Amino acid sequence: DTTVKQNPRYKLARVGKPVNLICSQTMNHDTMYWYQKKPNQAPKLLLFYYDKILNREADTFEKFQSSRPNNSFCSLYIGSAGLEYSAMYLCASSSANSNERLFFGHGTKLSVL
Amino acid sequence: AQSVTQPDARVTVSEGASLQLRCKYSYSGTPYLFWYVQYPRQGLQLLLKYYSGDPVVQGVNGFEAEFSKSNSSFHLRKASVHWSDSAVYFCVLRYNAGAKLTFGGGTRLTVRP
């Protein structure tokens, strides 16, 4: 199975409320990523896990949290959603020590109202 | 710093016509380049990739791309497009020991029947 699964496909959240998005893969990839994609923009890397080590991008450092309880699962957590968080959130995985491609999930479309 | 530029945000062609989508990259190291496609309501899918060797690489659905080190380019081509090729195409650079991707802004391709 070479798929990355994301749940849910669509998420509605209220301003100020927390949001938790889930991603899983069964390819035994050591690296899992979260990207944010807004309409007509390129996907933007938010953070990634290499094994158990979390790397967050400097400009999103305080806005997003993540956890990776095991190799297969990775979550993205927003503590207090704002309107600007409305976007598609893409999870991806790969083997960092190779030159292989990233495998992307279908994404979770988050709408904050 | 690395960057990827897709100068054409939107391209419209007629079915059966040939296609070239342009991509320019900037990176001081060895580039690992990809083209990903996003069809409506689907996740990102890999079309093709280039690591080394023959500068012309073949992908799925009749797509190919040509790497040019002298021009810092990785243009995508197809001899005859089909209406189902309508999608958003992203040129992507992998860097930082394979851990990170830089996306171009994307090109929205519309194929007129």
Short mmCIF file of C-alpha atoms in Angstrom, two decimals:
data_model
loop_
_atom_site.label_atom_id
_atom_site.label_comp_id
_atom_site.label_asym_id
_atom_site.label_seq_id
_atom_site.Cartn_x
_atom_site.Cartn_y
_atom_site.Cartn_z
CA ASP A 1 0.00 0.00 0.00
CA THR A 2 1.63 3.20 -1.17
CA THR A 3 -1.00 5.59 0.03
CA VAL A 4 -1.01 8.30 2.62
CA LYS A 5 -4.34 8.57 4.37
CA GLN A 6 -5.73 11.75 5.84
CA ASN A 7 -8.75 12.20 8.05
CA PRO A 8 -11.12 13.86 7.78
CA ARG A 9 -11.41 15.00 4.14
CA TYR A 10 -13.33 18.09 5.21
CA LYS A 11 -13.24 19.89 8.53
CA LEU A 12 -15.33 22.78 9.75
CA ALA A 13 -14.07 24.73 12.74
CA ARG A 14 -15.09 27.80 14.68
CA VAL A 15 -12.76 30.70 15.25
CA GLY A 16 -10.87 30.23 18.49
CA LYS A 17 -11.48 26.48 18.68
CA PRO A 18 -8.81 23.80 18.40
CA VAL A 19 -8.35 21.64 15.31
CA ASN A 20 -6.64 18.27 15.06
CA LEU A 21 -5.87 16.65 11.72
CA ILE A 22 -4.68 13.06 11.32
CA CYS A 23 -2.37 11.41 8.82
CA SER A 24 -1.16 7.84 8.46
CA GLN A 25 1.09 5.81 6.17
CA THR A 26 2.11 2.17 6.12
CA MET A 27 5.24 2.46 3.97
CA ASN A 28 7.54 2.63 6.98
CA HIS A 29 8.74 6.06 5.89
CA ASP A 30 10.94 7.83 8.40
CA THR A 31 9.80 11.32 7.42
CA MET A 32 6.31 12.80 7.48
CA TYR A 33 5.41 16.32 6.40
CA TRP A 34 2.57 18.78 6.72
CA TYR A 35 1.96 21.37 4.02
CA GLN A 36 -0.60 24.15 3.88
CA LYS A 37 -2.07 25.00 0.51
CA LYS A 38 -4.29 27.96 -0.21
CA PRO A 39 -6.06 28.55 -3.54
CA ASN A 40 -3.74 29.74 -6.32
CA GLN A 41 -0.69 29.37 -4.09
CA ALA A 42 2.08 26.77 -3.89
CA PRO A 43 2.03 24.33 -0.99
CA LYS A 44 3.87 25.76 1.98
CA LEU A 45 5.85 23.51 4.31
CA LEU A 46 4.70 23.91 7.90
CA LEU A 47 6.74 21.24 9.64
CA PHE A 48 8.09 17.75 9.29
CA TYR A 49 9.13 14.84 11.46
CA TYR A 50 12.29 12.94 10.78
CA ASP A 51 11.81 9.87 12.93
CA LYS A 52 10.90 11.39 16.31
CA ILE A 53 12.49 14.77 15.66
CA LEU A 54 10.12 17.61 14.87
CA ASN A 55 11.30 20.39 12.58
CA ARG A 56 9.10 23.46 12.30
CA GLU A 57 9.53 26.23 9.80
CA ALA A 58 10.53 29.54 11.34
CA ASP A 59 7.49 31.51 10.21
CA THR A 60 4.98 28.91 11.41
CA PHE A 61 6.79 27.91 14.56
CA GLU A 62 4.23 29.08 17.06
CA LYS A 63 1.07 28.47 15.09
CA PHE A 64 1.16 24.73 14.58
CA GLN A 65 1.92 21.76 16.79
CA SER A 66 2.38 18.16 15.81
CA SER A 67 2.85 14.77 17.33
CA ARG A 68 4.04 11.45 16.02
CA PRO A 69 3.19 8.70 18.49
CA ASN A 70 4.59 6.03 16.19
CA ASN A 71 6.15 5.67 12.76
CA SER A 72 2.81 5.42 10.97
CA PHE A 73 0.87 8.35 12.41
CA CYS A 74 1.32 12.06 12.49
CA SER A 75 -1.09 14.76 13.60
CA LEU A 76 -1.31 18.49 13.02
CA TYR A 77 -2.75 20.58 15.82
CA ILE A 78 -3.99 24.14 15.78
CA GLY A 79 -4.65 25.40 19.28
CA SER A 80 -6.93 28.28 18.33
CA ALA A 81 -8.14 28.45 14.78
CA GLY A 82 -8.30 31.77 12.99
CA LEU A 83 -9.92 32.65 9.67
CA GLU A 84 -6.47 32.67 8.07
CA TYR A 85 -6.10 28.96 8.77
CA SER A 86 -8.75 28.08 6.19
CA ALA A 87 -6.81 26.05 3.63
CA MET A 88 -6.06 22.58 2.35
CA TYR A 89 -3.66 20.70 4.60
CA LEU A 90 -1.54 18.11 2.83
CA CYS A 91 0.29 15.32 4.58
CA ALA A 92 3.20 13.61 2.86
CA SER A 93 5.75 10.97 3.67
CA SER A 94 9.07 9.80 2.29
CA SER A 95 12.29 8.08 3.11
CA ALA A 96 14.64 10.96 3.83
CA ASN A 97 17.79 9.01 3.18
CA SER A 98 16.93 8.30 -0.41
CA ASN A 99 16.11 10.48 -3.35
CA GLU A 100 12.67 9.07 -3.68
CA ARG A 101 9.64 11.18 -4.07
CA LEU A 102 7.18 12.31 -1.46
CA PHE A 103 3.86 10.53 -1.33
CA PHE A 104 0.96 12.89 -0.70
CA GLY A 105 -2.40 12.32 0.87
CA HIS A 106 -5.61 13.73 -0.60
CA GLY A 107 -5.57 16.50 1.91
CA THR A 108 -7.96 17.84 4.53
CA LYS A 109 -9.87 20.94 3.58
CA LEU A 110 -10.24 23.09 6.68
CA SER A 111 -12.83 25.85 6.74
CA VAL A 112 -12.77 28.19 9.72
CA LEU A 113 -15.93 30.17 10.36
CA ALA B 1 18.62 30.15 -1.22
CA GLN B 2 16.73 27.82 -3.49
CA SER B 3 13.69 28.76 -5.53
CA VAL B 4 11.45 27.47 -8.28
CA THR B 5 9.67 29.71 -10.75
CA GLN B 6 6.84 28.76 -13.04
CA PRO B 7 6.37 31.89 -15.14
CA ASP B 8 2.97 30.93 -16.55
CA ALA B 9 0.21 30.86 -13.95
CA ARG B 10 -2.39 29.80 -16.50
CA VAL B 11 -2.10 28.02 -19.84
CA THR B 12 -4.94 27.19 -22.20
CA VAL B 13 -4.53 24.90 -25.18
CA SER B 14 -6.82 22.99 -27.51
CA GLU B 15 -7.13 19.23 -27.31
CA GLY B 16 -4.57 17.54 -29.52
CA ALA B 17 -2.14 20.45 -29.39
CA SER B 18 1.39 20.14 -28.04
CA LEU B 19 2.23 21.51 -24.62
CA GLN B 20 5.19 22.98 -22.80
CA LEU B 21 5.01 24.14 -19.19
CA ARG B 22 8.03 26.10 -18.11
CA CYS B 23 10.01 25.72 -14.92
CA LYS B 24 13.17 27.53 -13.82
CA TYR B 25 15.04 26.71 -10.65
CA SER B 26 17.74 28.31 -8.59
CA TYR B 27 19.91 26.07 -6.42
CA SER B 28 23.66 25.88 -5.87
CA GLY B 29 23.73 22.16 -5.19
CA THR B 30 22.69 19.14 -7.20
CA PRO B 31 18.99 19.53 -8.00
CA TYR B 32 16.50 16.75 -7.65
CA LEU B 33 13.50 17.85 -9.67
CA PHE B 34 9.94 16.64 -9.91
CA TRP B 35 6.73 17.50 -11.64
CA TYR B 36 3.59 16.88 -9.62
CA VAL B 37 0.02 17.25 -10.86
CA GLN B 38 -3.13 17.97 -8.93
CA TYR B 39 -6.36 17.01 -10.64
CA PRO B 40 -9.61 18.54 -9.36
CA ARG B 41 -10.55 17.20 -5.91
CA GLN B 42 -7.51 14.90 -5.77
CA GLY B 43 -4.18 14.88 -4.01
CA LEU B 44 -0.80 15.65 -5.54
CA GLN B 45 0.46 12.91 -7.84
CA LEU B 46 3.94 12.44 -9.24
CA LEU B 47 4.31 12.79 -13.00
CA LEU B 48 8.06 12.32 -13.31
CA LYS B 49 11.38 12.93 -11.60
CA TYR B 50 14.96 13.73 -12.48
CA TYR B 51 18.03 12.88 -10.43
CA SER B 52 20.86 12.42 -12.92
CA GLY B 53 21.75 10.89 -16.27
CA ASP B 54 19.70 11.37 -19.41
CA PRO B 55 18.33 14.92 -19.26
CA VAL B 56 15.07 13.85 -20.87
CA VAL B 57 12.91 11.87 -18.49
CA GLN B 58 9.69 10.11 -19.30
CA GLY B 59 6.68 10.19 -17.03
CA VAL B 60 3.15 8.93 -16.91
CA ASN B 61 0.41 9.67 -19.44
CA GLY B 62 2.84 10.67 -22.20
CA PHE B 63 4.53 13.48 -20.29
CA GLU B 64 8.24 14.09 -20.47
CA ALA B 65 10.56 16.76 -19.11
CA GLU B 66 13.98 18.00 -20.09
CA PHE B 67 16.58 19.10 -17.56
CA SER B 68 19.03 21.79 -18.61
CA LYS B 69 21.80 22.68 -16.20
CA SER B 70 23.00 25.57 -18.32
CA ASN B 71 19.54 27.12 -18.38
CA SER B 72 18.55 26.01 -14.86
CA SER B 73 15.33 24.71 -16.34
CA PHE B 74 13.14 21.64 -16.16
CA HIS B 75 10.35 22.15 -18.69
CA LEU B 76 7.45 19.73 -18.98
CA ARG B 77 6.20 18.65 -22.41
CA LYS B 78 3.50 16.59 -24.01
CA ALA B 79 3.08 15.97 -27.71
CA SER B 80 -0.73 15.88 -27.75
CA VAL B 81 -2.88 16.93 -24.80
CA HIS B 82 -6.23 15.47 -23.82
CA TRP B 83 -9.06 17.25 -22.04
CA SER B 84 -8.37 15.08 -18.99
CA ASP B 85 -4.94 16.71 -18.64
CA SER B 86 -6.65 19.81 -17.28
CA ALA B 87 -5.13 20.27 -13.83
CA VAL B 88 -2.62 22.27 -11.84
CA TYR B 89 1.01 21.33 -12.43
CA PHE B 90 3.77 21.98 -9.92
CA CYS B 91 7.49 21.95 -10.56
CA VAL B 92 9.30 20.93 -7.39
CA LEU B 93 12.91 21.03 -6.19
CA ARG B 94 14.11 18.68 -3.48
CA TYR B 95 17.00 19.95 -1.35
CA ASN B 96 18.55 19.88 2.11
CA ALA B 97 19.67 16.26 2.06
CA GLY B 98 16.35 15.23 0.67
CA ALA B 99 14.24 16.47 3.52
CA LYS B 100 12.56 19.50 2.01
CA LEU B 101 10.74 20.49 -1.13
CA THR B 102 10.40 23.87 -2.73
CA PHE B 103 7.34 24.23 -4.94
CA GLY B 104 6.89 26.50 -7.88
CA GLY B 105 3.75 28.58 -7.89
CA GLY B 106 1.96 26.12 -10.14
CA THR B 107 0.52 26.35 -13.64
CA ARG B 108 -3.18 25.82 -14.17
CA LEU B 109 -3.66 24.02 -17.48
CA THR B 110 -7.00 24.15 -19.23
CA VAL B 111 -7.50 21.96 -22.29
CA ARG B 112 -10.35 23.04 -24.55
CA PRO B 113 -12.26 20.12 -26.09
#
